[in-house]
Structures are given as structure tokens and as C-alpha cells.
Backbone as numpy.savetxt, mean C-alpha at the origin, in Angstrom:
# Nx Ny Nz CAx CAy CAz Cx Cy Cz
-14.16 25.32 -14.51 -14.66 25.06 -13.16 -15.93 24.23 -13.22
-16.83 24.56 -14.16 -18.09 23.82 -14.28 -17.86 22.36 -14.64
-16.94 22.12 -15.59 -16.63 20.74 -15.97 -16.05 19.97 -14.80
-15.11 20.60 -14.09 -14.50 19.93 -12.93 -15.53 19.61 -11.86
-16.39 20.58 -11.55 -17.42 20.37 -10.54 -18.39 19.27 -10.96
-18.74 19.23 -12.25 -19.68 18.21 -12.72 -19.09 16.81 -12.62
-17.82 16.68 -13.06 -17.18 15.37 -13.00 -17.01 14.91 -11.56
-16.53 15.80 -10.69 -16.37 15.44 -9.28 -17.71 15.12 -8.63
-18.73 15.87 -9.01 -20.05 15.62 -8.44 -20.59 14.26 -8.80
-20.42 13.86 -10.07 -20.96 12.58 -10.53 -20.13 11.42 -10.02
-18.80 11.55 -10.08 -17.92 10.42 -9.77 -17.56 10.30 -8.29
-17.63 11.42 -7.55 -17.17 11.39 -6.15 -18.29 11.73 -5.18
-18.86 12.92 -5.32 -19.81 13.40 -4.31 -21.10 12.58 -4.32
-21.62 12.25 -5.51 -22.88 11.50 -5.58 -22.76 10.11 -4.95
-21.72 9.33 -5.26 -21.59 8.03 -4.58 -21.44 8.15 -3.06
-20.69 9.18 -2.60 -20.54 9.36 -1.15 -21.88 9.71 -0.52
-22.66 10.55 -1.19 -23.98 10.90 -0.68 -24.89 9.68 -0.62
-24.82 8.83 -1.65 -25.63 7.60 -1.64 -25.21 6.68 -0.51
-23.90 6.61 -0.25 -23.42 5.79 0.85 -23.91 6.32 2.18
-23.86 7.64 2.36 -24.35 8.23 3.60 -25.84 8.01 3.77
-26.59 8.07 2.66 -28.03 7.85 2.75 -28.36 6.43 3.17
-27.52 5.47 2.78 -27.76 4.08 3.16 -27.64 3.87 4.66
-26.77 4.64 5.29 -26.57 4.50 6.74 -27.52 5.37 7.55
-28.38 6.14 6.88 -29.26 7.05 7.61 -30.22 6.30 8.52
-30.70 5.13 8.06 -31.64 4.36 8.88 -30.98 3.80 10.14
-29.66 3.67 10.12 -28.97 3.18 11.31 -28.82 4.27 12.36
-28.54 5.48 11.91 -28.26 6.55 12.84 -26.85 6.44 13.40
-26.45 7.45 14.14 -25.11 7.46 14.70 -24.90 6.28 15.64
-25.89 6.00 16.48 -25.75 4.89 17.43 -25.64 3.56 16.70
-26.38 3.40 15.61 -26.32 2.16 14.85 -24.97 1.98 14.17
-24.41 3.09 13.64 -23.09 3.01 13.01 -22.04 2.64 14.05
-22.12 3.26 15.23 -21.17 2.94 16.28 -21.28 1.49 16.69
-22.53 0.99 16.78 -22.72 -0.41 17.15 -22.14 -1.35 16.11
-22.29 -1.01 14.84 -21.77 -1.88 13.77 -20.25 -1.93 13.79
-19.62 -0.77 13.89 -18.15 -0.73 13.80 -17.47 -1.10 15.11
-18.22 -1.11 16.22 -17.63 -1.52 17.49 -17.70 -3.02 17.70
-18.33 -3.73 16.78 -18.31 -5.19 16.83 -16.86 -5.67 16.76
-16.45 -6.64 17.58 -15.04 -7.08 17.60 -14.51 -7.47 16.23
-15.33 -8.14 15.43 -14.87 -8.54 14.10 -14.60 -7.32 13.22
-15.51 -6.33 13.29 -15.32 -5.11 12.49 -14.12 -4.32 12.98
-13.94 -4.22 14.29 -12.79 -3.49 14.83 -11.48 -4.14 14.41
-11.42 -5.48 14.48 -10.21 -6.18 14.07 -9.93 -5.99 12.59
-10.99 -6.02 11.76 -10.81 -5.84 10.31 -10.34 -4.42 9.99
-10.92 -3.43 10.67 -10.49 -2.05 10.44 -9.06 -1.83 10.91
-8.71 -2.40 12.06 -7.35 -2.25 12.56 -6.33 -2.87 11.61
-6.66 -4.05 11.07 -5.75 -4.70 10.14 -5.62 -3.90 8.85
-6.74 -3.38 8.36 -6.70 -2.63 7.10 -5.90 -1.34 7.25
-6.21 -0.55 8.27 -5.52 0.73 8.44 -4.08 0.54 8.90
-3.87 -0.38 9.84 -2.50 -0.63 10.28 -1.64 -1.21 9.18
-2.20 -2.18 8.45 -1.45 -2.77 7.34 -1.17 -1.76 6.24
-2.16 -0.91 5.93 -1.96 0.10 4.88 -0.91 1.12 5.29
-0.92 1.54 6.56 0.08 2.51 7.03 1.48 1.90 7.01
1.61 0.67 7.49 2.91 0.01 7.49 3.39 -0.23 6.07
2.50 -0.66 5.20 2.86 -0.90 3.81 3.31 0.39 3.13
2.57 1.48 3.35 2.94 2.75 2.73 4.30 3.24 3.21
4.58 3.05 4.52 5.89 3.46 5.05 7.02 2.63 4.43
6.82 1.31 4.35 7.84 0.45 3.74 8.01 0.78 2.26
6.90 1.01 1.57 6.97 1.32 0.15 7.68 2.64 -0.10
7.53 3.59 0.82 8.20 4.88 0.64 9.71 4.70 0.63
10.21 3.84 1.52 11.65 3.59 1.57 12.10 2.75 0.37
11.41 1.63 0.15 11.81 0.74 -0.95 11.59 1.40 -2.30
10.51 2.15 -2.44 10.26 2.84 -3.71 11.31 3.87 -4.03
11.79 4.58 -2.99 12.86 5.55 -3.19 14.14 4.85 -3.65
14.46 3.71 -3.04 15.67 2.98 -3.43 15.57 2.48 -4.87
14.41 1.94 -5.25 14.24 1.43 -6.60 14.29 2.57 -7.62
13.59 3.67 -7.32 13.61 4.81 -8.23 15.01 5.38 -8.38
15.74 5.45 -7.28 17.12 5.96 -7.33 17.99 5.08 -8.23
17.85 3.76 -8.08 18.64 2.85 -8.90 18.28 2.97 -10.38
16.99 3.10 -10.67 16.56 3.17 -12.06 16.98 4.47 -12.74
17.08 5.56 -11.96 17.41 6.86 -12.54 18.91 7.12 -12.56
19.60 6.75 -11.49 20.99 7.17 -11.32 22.02 6.15 -11.78
21.61 4.91 -12.05 22.60 3.89 -12.39 22.26 3.23 -13.72
23.32 2.88 -14.43 23.20 2.10 -15.67 23.55 0.65 -15.35
22.67 -0.28 -15.70 22.94 -1.70 -15.46 22.17 -2.51 -16.50
22.64 -3.72 -16.81 21.97 -4.55 -17.80 20.52 -4.84 -17.38
19.61 -4.68 -18.33 18.21 -4.96 -18.06 17.47 -3.85 -17.35
18.04 -2.65 -17.34 17.38 -1.56 -16.63 16.02 -1.23 -17.24
15.93 -1.24 -18.57 14.65 -0.93 -19.21 13.60 -1.99 -18.88
14.04 -3.25 -18.78 13.10 -4.32 -18.42 12.62 -4.12 -16.98
13.56 -3.79 -16.09 13.19 -3.56 -14.70 12.25 -2.37 -14.57
12.50 -1.33 -15.37 11.63 -0.16 -15.33 10.22 -0.51 -15.80
10.12 -1.32 -16.84 8.81 -1.73 -17.33 8.11 -2.65 -16.33
8.89 -3.49 -15.62 8.30 -4.42 -14.66 7.67 -3.71 -13.47
8.07 -2.46 -13.23 7.48 -1.71 -12.12 5.97 -1.56 -12.31
5.53 -1.45 -13.55 4.11 -1.26 -13.83 3.32 -2.57 -13.88
3.98 -3.69 -13.66 3.29 -4.98 -13.72 2.10 -5.06 -12.77
2.22 -4.61 -11.51 1.04 -4.65 -10.63 -0.13 -3.84 -11.14
0.13 -2.79 -11.95 -0.96 -2.02 -12.53 -1.71 -2.84 -13.58
-0.96 -3.59 -14.38 -1.55 -4.33 -15.50 -2.14 -5.67 -15.08
-1.59 -6.28 -14.04 -2.02 -7.62 -13.63 -3.33 -7.54 -12.85
-4.33 -8.35 -13.20 -5.55 -8.41 -12.39 -5.21 -8.80 -10.95
-5.86 -8.15 -10.01 -5.49 -8.37 -8.61 -5.77 -9.80 -8.16
-6.78 -10.43 -8.73 -7.04 -11.82 -8.37 -5.90 -12.73 -8.82
-5.34 -12.43 -9.99 -4.19 -13.20 -10.48 -3.00 -12.98 -9.56
-2.79 -11.74 -9.11 -1.71 -11.46 -8.17 -1.91 -12.23 -6.88
-3.15 -12.30 -6.40 -3.43 -13.03 -5.17 -3.14 -14.51 -5.29
-3.56 -15.10 -6.40 -3.30 -16.53 -6.61 -1.80 -16.79 -6.70
-1.09 -15.93 -7.44 0.36 -16.09 -7.58 1.07 -16.02 -6.24
0.72 -15.00 -5.44 1.36 -14.84 -4.14 1.00 -15.97 -3.19
-0.27 -16.40 -3.24 -0.69 -17.49 -2.36 0.06 -18.78 -2.68
0.26 -19.06 -3.97 1.01 -20.25 -4.35 2.48 -20.12 -3.99
3.02 -18.93 -4.13 4.44 -18.71 -3.85 4.76 -18.87 -2.37
3.85 -18.37 -1.52 4.11 -18.38 -0.08 3.31 -19.44 0.67
2.71 -20.38 -0.03 2.00 -21.47 0.63 3.00 -22.44 1.25
2.58 -23.32 2.16 3.53 -24.27 2.78 4.27 -25.13 1.76
3.64 -25.39 0.60 4.30 -26.19 -0.42 4.87 -25.33 -1.56
4.80 -24.00 -1.40 5.27 -23.12 -2.46 6.77 -22.97 -2.49
7.27 -22.23 -3.52 8.71 -22.06 -3.70 9.36 -21.39 -2.49
8.74 -20.36 -1.98 9.31 -19.65 -0.83 8.80 -20.19 0.50
7.56 -20.66 0.53 6.99 -21.15 1.76 7.71 -22.36 2.33
8.27 -23.17 1.47 8.97 -24.37 1.93 10.48 -24.28 1.67
10.99 -23.05 1.67 12.40 -22.84 1.32 13.34 -23.61 2.26
13.08 -23.52 3.57 13.95 -24.21 4.51 13.99 -25.71 4.30
12.82 -26.30 4.07 12.76 -27.75 3.86 13.52 -28.15 2.60
13.37 -27.39 1.53 14.03 -27.74 0.28 15.54 -27.61 0.38
16.01 -26.56 1.06 17.46 -26.39 1.21 18.04 -27.53 2.06
17.33 -27.89 3.14 17.80 -28.98 4.00 17.88 -30.29 3.23
16.88 -30.54 2.38 16.90 -31.77 1.59 18.02 -31.74 0.57
18.29 -30.56 -0.01 19.32 -30.47 -1.05 20.71 -30.73 -0.50
20.98 -30.29 0.74 22.33 -30.46 1.29 22.40 -31.59 2.31
21.29 -32.33 2.45 21.30 -33.51 3.29 21.24 -33.27 4.78
20.64 -32.17 5.23 20.51 -31.91 6.66 19.29 -32.64 7.22
19.24 -32.87 8.52 18.09 -33.53 9.13 16.82 -32.71 8.96
15.68 -33.41 9.00 14.40 -32.73 8.87 14.21 -31.72 9.99
13.72 -30.54 9.63 13.44 -29.52 10.63 14.63 -28.66 11.01
15.82 -28.94 10.48 17.01 -28.19 10.88 16.99 -26.75 10.35
16.27 -26.52 9.25 16.19 -25.17 8.69 14.75 -24.65 8.68
13.98 -25.04 9.69 12.60 -24.57 9.76 12.51 -23.05 9.88
13.58 -22.43 10.40 13.57 -20.98 10.56 13.56 -20.26 9.22
13.89 -21.01 8.12 13.85 -20.42 6.79 12.47 -20.51 6.15
11.52 -21.10 6.85 10.17 -21.25 6.30 9.54 -19.87 6.13
9.15 -19.55 4.91 8.59 -18.24 4.59 7.10 -18.32 4.28
6.41 -19.26 4.92 4.98 -19.41 4.68 4.25 -18.14 5.13
3.54 -17.52 4.23 2.80 -16.30 4.56 1.34 -16.39 4.15
0.96 -17.39 3.36 -0.43 -17.53 2.96 -1.30 -17.74 4.18
-2.45 -17.08 4.19 -3.44 -17.18 5.27 -2.90 -16.63 6.59
-1.99 -15.67 6.51 -1.48 -14.99 7.69 -1.53 -13.48 7.43
-1.28 -12.70 8.49 -1.25 -11.25 8.33 -0.06 -10.81 7.48
1.03 -11.59 7.53 2.16 -11.29 6.65 1.73 -11.37 5.19
0.87 -12.32 4.87 0.37 -12.44 3.51 -0.41 -11.22 3.09
-1.20 -10.67 4.02 -1.95 -9.45 3.73 -1.00 -8.30 3.41
0.06 -8.15 4.21 1.03 -7.09 3.98 1.77 -7.28 2.66
2.09 -8.53 2.33 2.79 -8.79 1.07 1.91 -8.41 -0.11
0.63 -8.76 -0.04 -0.29 -8.43 -1.13 -0.44 -6.91 -1.26
-0.59 -6.22 -0.12 -0.71 -4.76 -0.16 0.54 -4.12 -0.75
1.70 -4.63 -0.36 2.96 -4.08 -0.87 3.08 -4.27 -2.37
2.73 -5.44 -2.84 2.87 -5.76 -4.26 2.04 -4.81 -5.13
0.80 -4.55 -4.72 -0.08 -3.75 -5.58 0.15 -2.25 -5.46
0.88 -1.80 -4.42 0.95 -0.35 -4.18 2.34 0.26 -4.33
3.40 -0.55 -4.39 4.73 0.04 -4.47 4.98 0.82 -5.76
4.34 0.49 -6.91 4.61 1.30 -8.10 4.25 2.77 -7.95
3.29 3.09 -7.08 2.89 4.49 -6.92 4.05 5.34 -6.41
4.78 4.83 -5.44 5.91 5.59 -4.89 7.00 5.74 -5.94
7.30 4.65 -6.63 8.38 4.70 -7.63 8.06 5.71 -8.72
6.83 5.68 -9.23 6.46 6.58 -10.31 6.30 8.02 -9.85
6.06 8.25 -8.57 6.02 9.63 -8.06 7.42 10.21 -7.92
8.38 9.38 -7.54 9.73 9.87 -7.25 10.57 9.99 -8.52
10.36 9.10 -9.48 11.21 9.07 -10.68 11.28 10.41 -11.42
10.15 11.07 -11.72 10.26 12.34 -12.46 11.04 13.41 -11.71
10.91 13.43 -10.38 11.63 14.43 -9.59 13.13 14.15 -9.64
13.51 12.89 -9.56 14.93 12.54 -9.66 15.48 12.88 -11.03
14.69 12.65 -12.07 15.13 13.02 -13.42 15.37 14.53 -13.52
14.48 15.31 -12.87 14.60 16.77 -12.97 15.65 17.34 -12.04
16.06 16.58 -11.03 17.05 17.06 -10.07 18.44 16.98 -10.69
19.07 18.11 -10.84 20.37 18.16 -11.51 21.47 17.61 -10.61
22.31 16.78 -11.19 23.42 16.20 -10.43 24.43 17.25 -9.99
24.47 18.39 -10.72 25.41 19.44 -10.36 25.15 19.99 -8.96
23.87 19.94 -8.53 23.54 20.43 -7.20 24.22 19.56 -6.14
24.17 18.24 -6.35 24.82 17.33 -5.41 26.34 17.50 -5.46
26.87 17.66 -6.66 28.32 17.85 -6.79 28.78 19.13 -6.10
27.94 20.15 -6.16 28.30 21.40 -5.47 28.35 21.19 -3.97
27.41 20.40 -3.44 27.43 20.10 -2.02 28.68 19.34 -1.62
29.07 18.37 -2.45 30.27 17.60 -2.14 31.52 18.47 -2.22
31.54 19.38 -3.20 32.71 20.25 -3.36 32.88 21.20 -2.19
31.77 21.45 -1.46 31.84 22.32 -0.29 32.17 21.55 0.98
32.44 20.25 0.83 32.88 19.46 1.98 31.82 18.61 2.62
30.61 18.60 2.08 29.54 17.80 2.67 29.74 16.32 2.33
29.43 15.47 3.28 29.51 14.03 3.03 28.27 13.56 2.28
28.31 12.30 1.84 27.23 11.78 1.01 25.89 11.84 1.73
25.87 11.43 3.01 24.59 11.44 3.72 24.11 12.87 3.98
25.03 13.81 4.15 24.63 15.20 4.33 24.04 15.79 3.06
24.63 15.44 1.92 24.09 15.89 0.64 22.69 15.36 0.44
22.50 14.08 0.78 21.17 13.48 0.60 20.15 14.13 1.52
20.50 14.31 2.80 19.55 14.83 3.78 19.21 16.29 3.55
20.19 17.10 3.13 19.99 18.54 3.07 19.79 19.09 1.66
20.12 18.29 0.64 19.98 18.76 -0.73 18.93 17.95 -1.50
19.07 16.63 -1.45 18.20 15.78 -2.26 16.83 15.59 -1.60
16.83 15.21 -0.32 15.58 14.86 0.35 14.56 15.99 0.38
14.96 17.26 0.63 13.94 18.33 0.58 13.23 18.43 -0.76
13.95 18.17 -1.85 13.32 18.21 -3.17 12.39 17.02 -3.40
12.73 15.89 -2.76 11.93 14.68 -2.95 10.75 14.58 -2.00
10.73 15.41 -0.94 9.73 15.25 0.11 8.29 15.31 -0.42
7.91 16.29 -1.24 6.52 16.29 -1.73 6.17 15.04 -2.55
7.12 14.58 -3.37 6.86 13.37 -4.16 6.74 12.15 -3.27
7.57 12.07 -2.24 7.49 10.94 -1.31 6.17 10.95 -0.55
5.72 12.14 -0.14 4.44 12.23 0.56 3.28 11.84 -0.36
3.36 12.27 -1.63 2.32 11.89 -2.59 2.32 10.38 -2.81
3.52 9.80 -2.95 3.60 8.35 -3.10 3.08 7.62 -1.88
3.40 8.15 -0.68 2.88 7.54 0.56 1.36 7.56 0.57
0.77 8.70 0.23 -0.69 8.81 0.25 -1.34 7.86 -0.75
-0.79 7.81 -1.96 -1.35 6.92 -2.98 -1.18 5.45 -2.58
-0.02 5.12 -2.05 0.23 3.75 -1.61 -0.71 3.37 -0.47
-0.92 4.29 0.47 -1.83 4.05 1.59 -3.25 3.80 1.09
-3.73 4.67 0.20 -5.08 4.53 -0.31 -5.26 3.24 -1.10
-4.27 2.90 -1.92 -4.35 1.67 -2.71 -4.34 0.44 -1.81
-3.49 0.44 -0.79 -3.41 -0.70 0.11 -4.67 -0.84 0.94
-5.22 0.29 1.37 -6.41 0.26 2.22 -7.60 -0.35 1.49
-7.73 -0.05 0.22 -8.88 -0.55 -0.53 -8.64 -1.84 -1.28
-7.47 -2.46 -1.12 -7.15 -3.66 -1.88 -8.09 -4.81 -1.50
-8.62 -5.47 -2.51 -9.56 -6.57 -2.28 -9.15 -7.84 -3.00
-8.89 -7.74 -4.30 -8.71 -8.93 -5.14 -7.59 -9.84 -4.70
-6.41 -9.27 -4.42 -5.29 -10.12 -4.03 -5.38 -10.53 -2.56
-5.88 -9.64 -1.70 -5.98 -9.94 -0.27 -6.98 -11.05 -0.01
-8.10 -11.03 -0.73 -9.15 -12.02 -0.47 -8.67 -13.43 -0.78
-7.66 -13.56 -1.63 -7.13 -14.88 -1.99 -6.06 -15.33 -1.01
-5.11 -14.45 -0.70 -3.96 -14.88 0.10 -4.23 -14.86 1.60
-5.24 -14.12 2.06 -5.42 -13.94 3.49 -6.18 -15.08 4.16
-7.04 -15.76 3.41 -7.89 -16.78 4.02 -9.11 -16.21 4.70
-9.17 -14.87 4.92 -10.34 -14.18 5.45 -10.81 -14.76 6.79
-9.87 -14.95 7.70 -10.20 -15.50 9.01 -10.62 -14.35 9.93
-11.86 -14.37 10.48 -12.29 -13.29 11.37 -11.36 -13.14 12.56
-11.10 -11.89 12.93 -10.24 -11.52 14.05 -8.76 -11.77 13.77
-8.42 -12.31 12.60 -7.02 -12.60 12.28 -6.60 -11.98 10.96
-7.17 -12.45 9.86 -6.72 -11.97 8.54 -7.84 -11.34 7.72
-8.98 -11.10 8.34 -10.10 -10.49 7.63 -9.90 -8.98 7.57
-9.89 -8.41 6.37 -9.72 -6.97 6.20 -11.08 -6.30 6.02
-11.10 -4.99 6.16 -12.35 -4.24 6.09 -13.03 -4.34 4.72
-12.31 -4.21 3.59 -12.99 -4.37 2.30 -13.63 -5.74 2.14
-12.97 -6.79 2.60 -13.55 -8.13 2.50 -14.75 -8.25 3.44
-14.68 -7.63 4.62 -15.82 -7.65 5.54 -17.03 -6.95 4.92
-16.79 -5.83 4.24 -17.89 -5.14 3.55 -18.52 -6.04 2.50
-17.69 -6.73 1.74 -18.21 -7.65 0.72 -19.03 -8.77 1.35
-18.55 -9.30 2.46 -19.29 -10.36 3.13 -20.64 -9.87 3.64
-20.67 -8.67 4.17 -21.94 -8.11 4.66 -22.93 -7.90 3.50
-22.41 -7.46 2.36 -23.30 -7.29 1.20 -23.85 -8.64 0.75
-23.01 -9.67 0.76 -23.47 -11.01 0.41 -24.55 -11.52 1.35
-24.51 -11.05 2.59 -25.49 -11.43 3.59 -26.69 -10.47 3.62
-26.78 -9.61 2.61 -27.87 -8.63 2.47 -27.92 -7.66 3.66
-26.75 -7.37 4.21 -26.64 -6.40 5.30 -26.03 -5.13 4.76
-26.77 -4.45 3.86 -26.25 -3.23 3.24 -26.00 -2.12 4.25
-26.88 -1.89 5.23 -26.56 -0.85 6.22 -25.28 -1.13 7.01
-25.08 -2.41 7.40 -23.86 -2.75 8.13 -22.62 -2.55 7.28
-22.71 -2.93 5.99 -21.58 -2.71 5.09 -21.32 -1.22 4.90
-22.38 -0.43 4.80 -22.22 1.01 4.62 -21.62 1.66 5.86
-21.95 1.14 7.06 -21.40 1.71 8.29 -19.88 1.54 8.32
-19.40 0.34 7.98 -17.96 0.10 7.94 -17.32 0.97 6.84
-18.01 1.08 5.70 -17.47 1.88 4.61 -17.38 3.36 4.98
-18.37 3.87 5.72 -18.35 5.28 6.13 -17.15 5.55 7.02
-16.87 4.65 7.94 -15.72 4.83 8.83 -14.42 4.82 8.02
-14.31 3.89 7.08 -13.12 3.85 6.23 -12.98 5.12 5.42
-14.09 5.60 4.87 -14.06 6.81 4.05 -13.65 8.02 4.86
-14.25 8.19 6.04 -13.93 9.36 6.86 -12.47 9.35 7.30
-11.98 8.20 7.74 -10.59 8.12 8.18 -9.63 8.34 7.01
-9.95 7.80 5.86 -9.10 7.98 4.69 -9.03 9.44 4.27
-10.16 10.14 4.33 -10.17 11.55 3.98 -9.29 12.36 4.93
-9.36 12.03 6.22 -8.53 12.74 7.19 -7.05 12.52 6.88
-6.68 11.26 6.60 -5.28 10.95 6.29 -4.82 11.67 5.03
-5.64 11.62 3.98 -5.25 12.24 2.71 -5.17 13.76 2.82
-6.10 14.36 3.56 -6.03 15.82 3.76 -4.78 16.18 4.54
-4.45 15.39 5.56 -3.23 15.63 6.32 -1.98 15.55 5.46
-1.93 14.53 4.60 -0.77 14.39 3.72 -0.69 15.55 2.73
-1.85 16.01 2.24 -1.88 17.14 1.32 -1.36 18.41 1.99
-1.75 18.61 3.25 -1.26 19.78 3.99 0.25 19.69 4.20
0.73 18.48 4.49 2.18 18.30 4.66 2.92 18.58 3.35
2.32 18.17 2.23 2.94 18.46 0.93 3.04 19.96 0.70
1.97 20.68 1.01 1.99 22.14 0.85 3.02 22.78 1.73
3.14 22.28 2.98 4.15 22.81 3.88 5.55 22.53 3.33
5.75 21.33 2.76 7.05 20.99 2.21 7.43 21.88 1.05
6.45 22.21 0.19 6.75 23.09 -0.94 7.08 24.50 -0.46
6.34 24.97 0.53 6.58 26.31 1.05 7.96 26.42 1.72
8.29 25.39 2.52 9.59 25.42 3.20 10.73 25.31 2.21
10.51 24.54 1.12 11.56 24.43 0.11 11.72 25.73 -0.65
10.57 26.41 -0.88 10.65 27.67 -1.59 11.30 28.77 -0.73
């Protein structure tokens, strides 16, 4: 207990206390004034909304990827399994540059419609609907968040799927249950705590993402500027109290979300038991 308390105190509680002390000179009214600024509100809305949407999408996509990696044999499965950890190993700035080049107007995906039209001889602009330009847009922010956070869901779900015996599903089918009924009533209850953990980790990772977002988003105020980038900009402008005010709001909201997810996980374990 002493070791745990000491480590948590040094690595978690002490930095949070220092952050709170930085905002003390502002007071409650000053913090409200800082975060109610339209630029700050837009940045917070984009960060929290983007992180929530990304975590929800990652929960679905991560489950599908984990299911395929665990339940199916296919050529290159080990390579695909190793590639899941690529966002962990890749520097986030490198990921941002890669994504920005890929989805830029002249990138491989950003100009997909134009290239296809040229290849098959169609008139200019006939396939503009295939344009996947996402750099310097909110879609680019979501893509960057998704890229860096989807491995958390996959790695949370994989061990549970490995431990889940196929005989349980076969027993459900032998009793007349259809595939979707087996999944909803047999498999999903066992996966629920892992999915919630993956959602929470994906949300937290997406919310705090800086390196890749700062490259692909363009950091346009009121449009693609996220809260972590806004905090960095305020620090560059020697506005430490303003940066701390935005950080305090992010911290408090994140704690509420994570505590809620933890309570849901506990409820899921109890209901399953």
C-alpha cells in the first residue's frame, strides 16, 4: 500500500496539485472566463466530441479486428497482429505527417477521384465525390485520433476472446439460438468489461492526442483547433494560468468519464456473475 500510494502521489497527485495551484490566482471566475472564450469552447467541444466519437467507432472496429485475429486463420495473420501495435511504436509526429500527406489534396487518398477519372478517361470533376481530402479538416482530427487509439480496444478484447471457450457458443447453437442471439446473450456479456475498458482507454488517448493532430489539423481556431494544441499555444504565449484553466476543465471532465466507465465495468462484472 505504501509503495502504491508513493508512486501515485509522485506521478499523479503531485502534478494535479501543481496544476490546481497554477490556477489559484485566477479563481473560479477567472477559470470560467478563460474556458468560456469562444475559441476555448470550440477547442474543448472538438476534443471531447471527437474523442467520444472516436472511442465509439474504435469499440466497434476494434471488436471486429480482434474477432478476426482470434477466431480466423488467414495468410499474414501474424503480420496483421503485429501491425496493430504500430501506432504504439510510431512517433505521433511521424503519424501526423504520414496522415497529412495521405489525405492532402495531392495525396494518394485525397485526390482519389481525380486520379481514377484520369485513369479511365472521364471528364474533369466527374468523380469529385470520391475526393477524400481530410487534411486541415475536422475529419483529419478524427482520423488521427482513431489511428493512435484503436490498438487499445483490440488489445483489451483479444485476451478475453482467447479465454472464451468456443464450446459455450456451440452449446447455444445446439439449443436453437441463432448466430446473433449467441453473440448478444453469450459472447457480448463476457466482452462487455473489456469493451468498456477499451472505450475508456481509447477516449483518454484520443482526448490527449497532440503530435499527430497538430500536424494534420492545421490548428484553425473555431474549426480544427483542439484543446491540447490550445494549451500548448497558451504556454507559448506565456499564458500559463490560461493554459492551466483549460487543462483543469479537461482533467475534471476526463475523471468524471473514467469514473463512470469504471462503475459500468463493475456493474457488468456483477451482472455477469
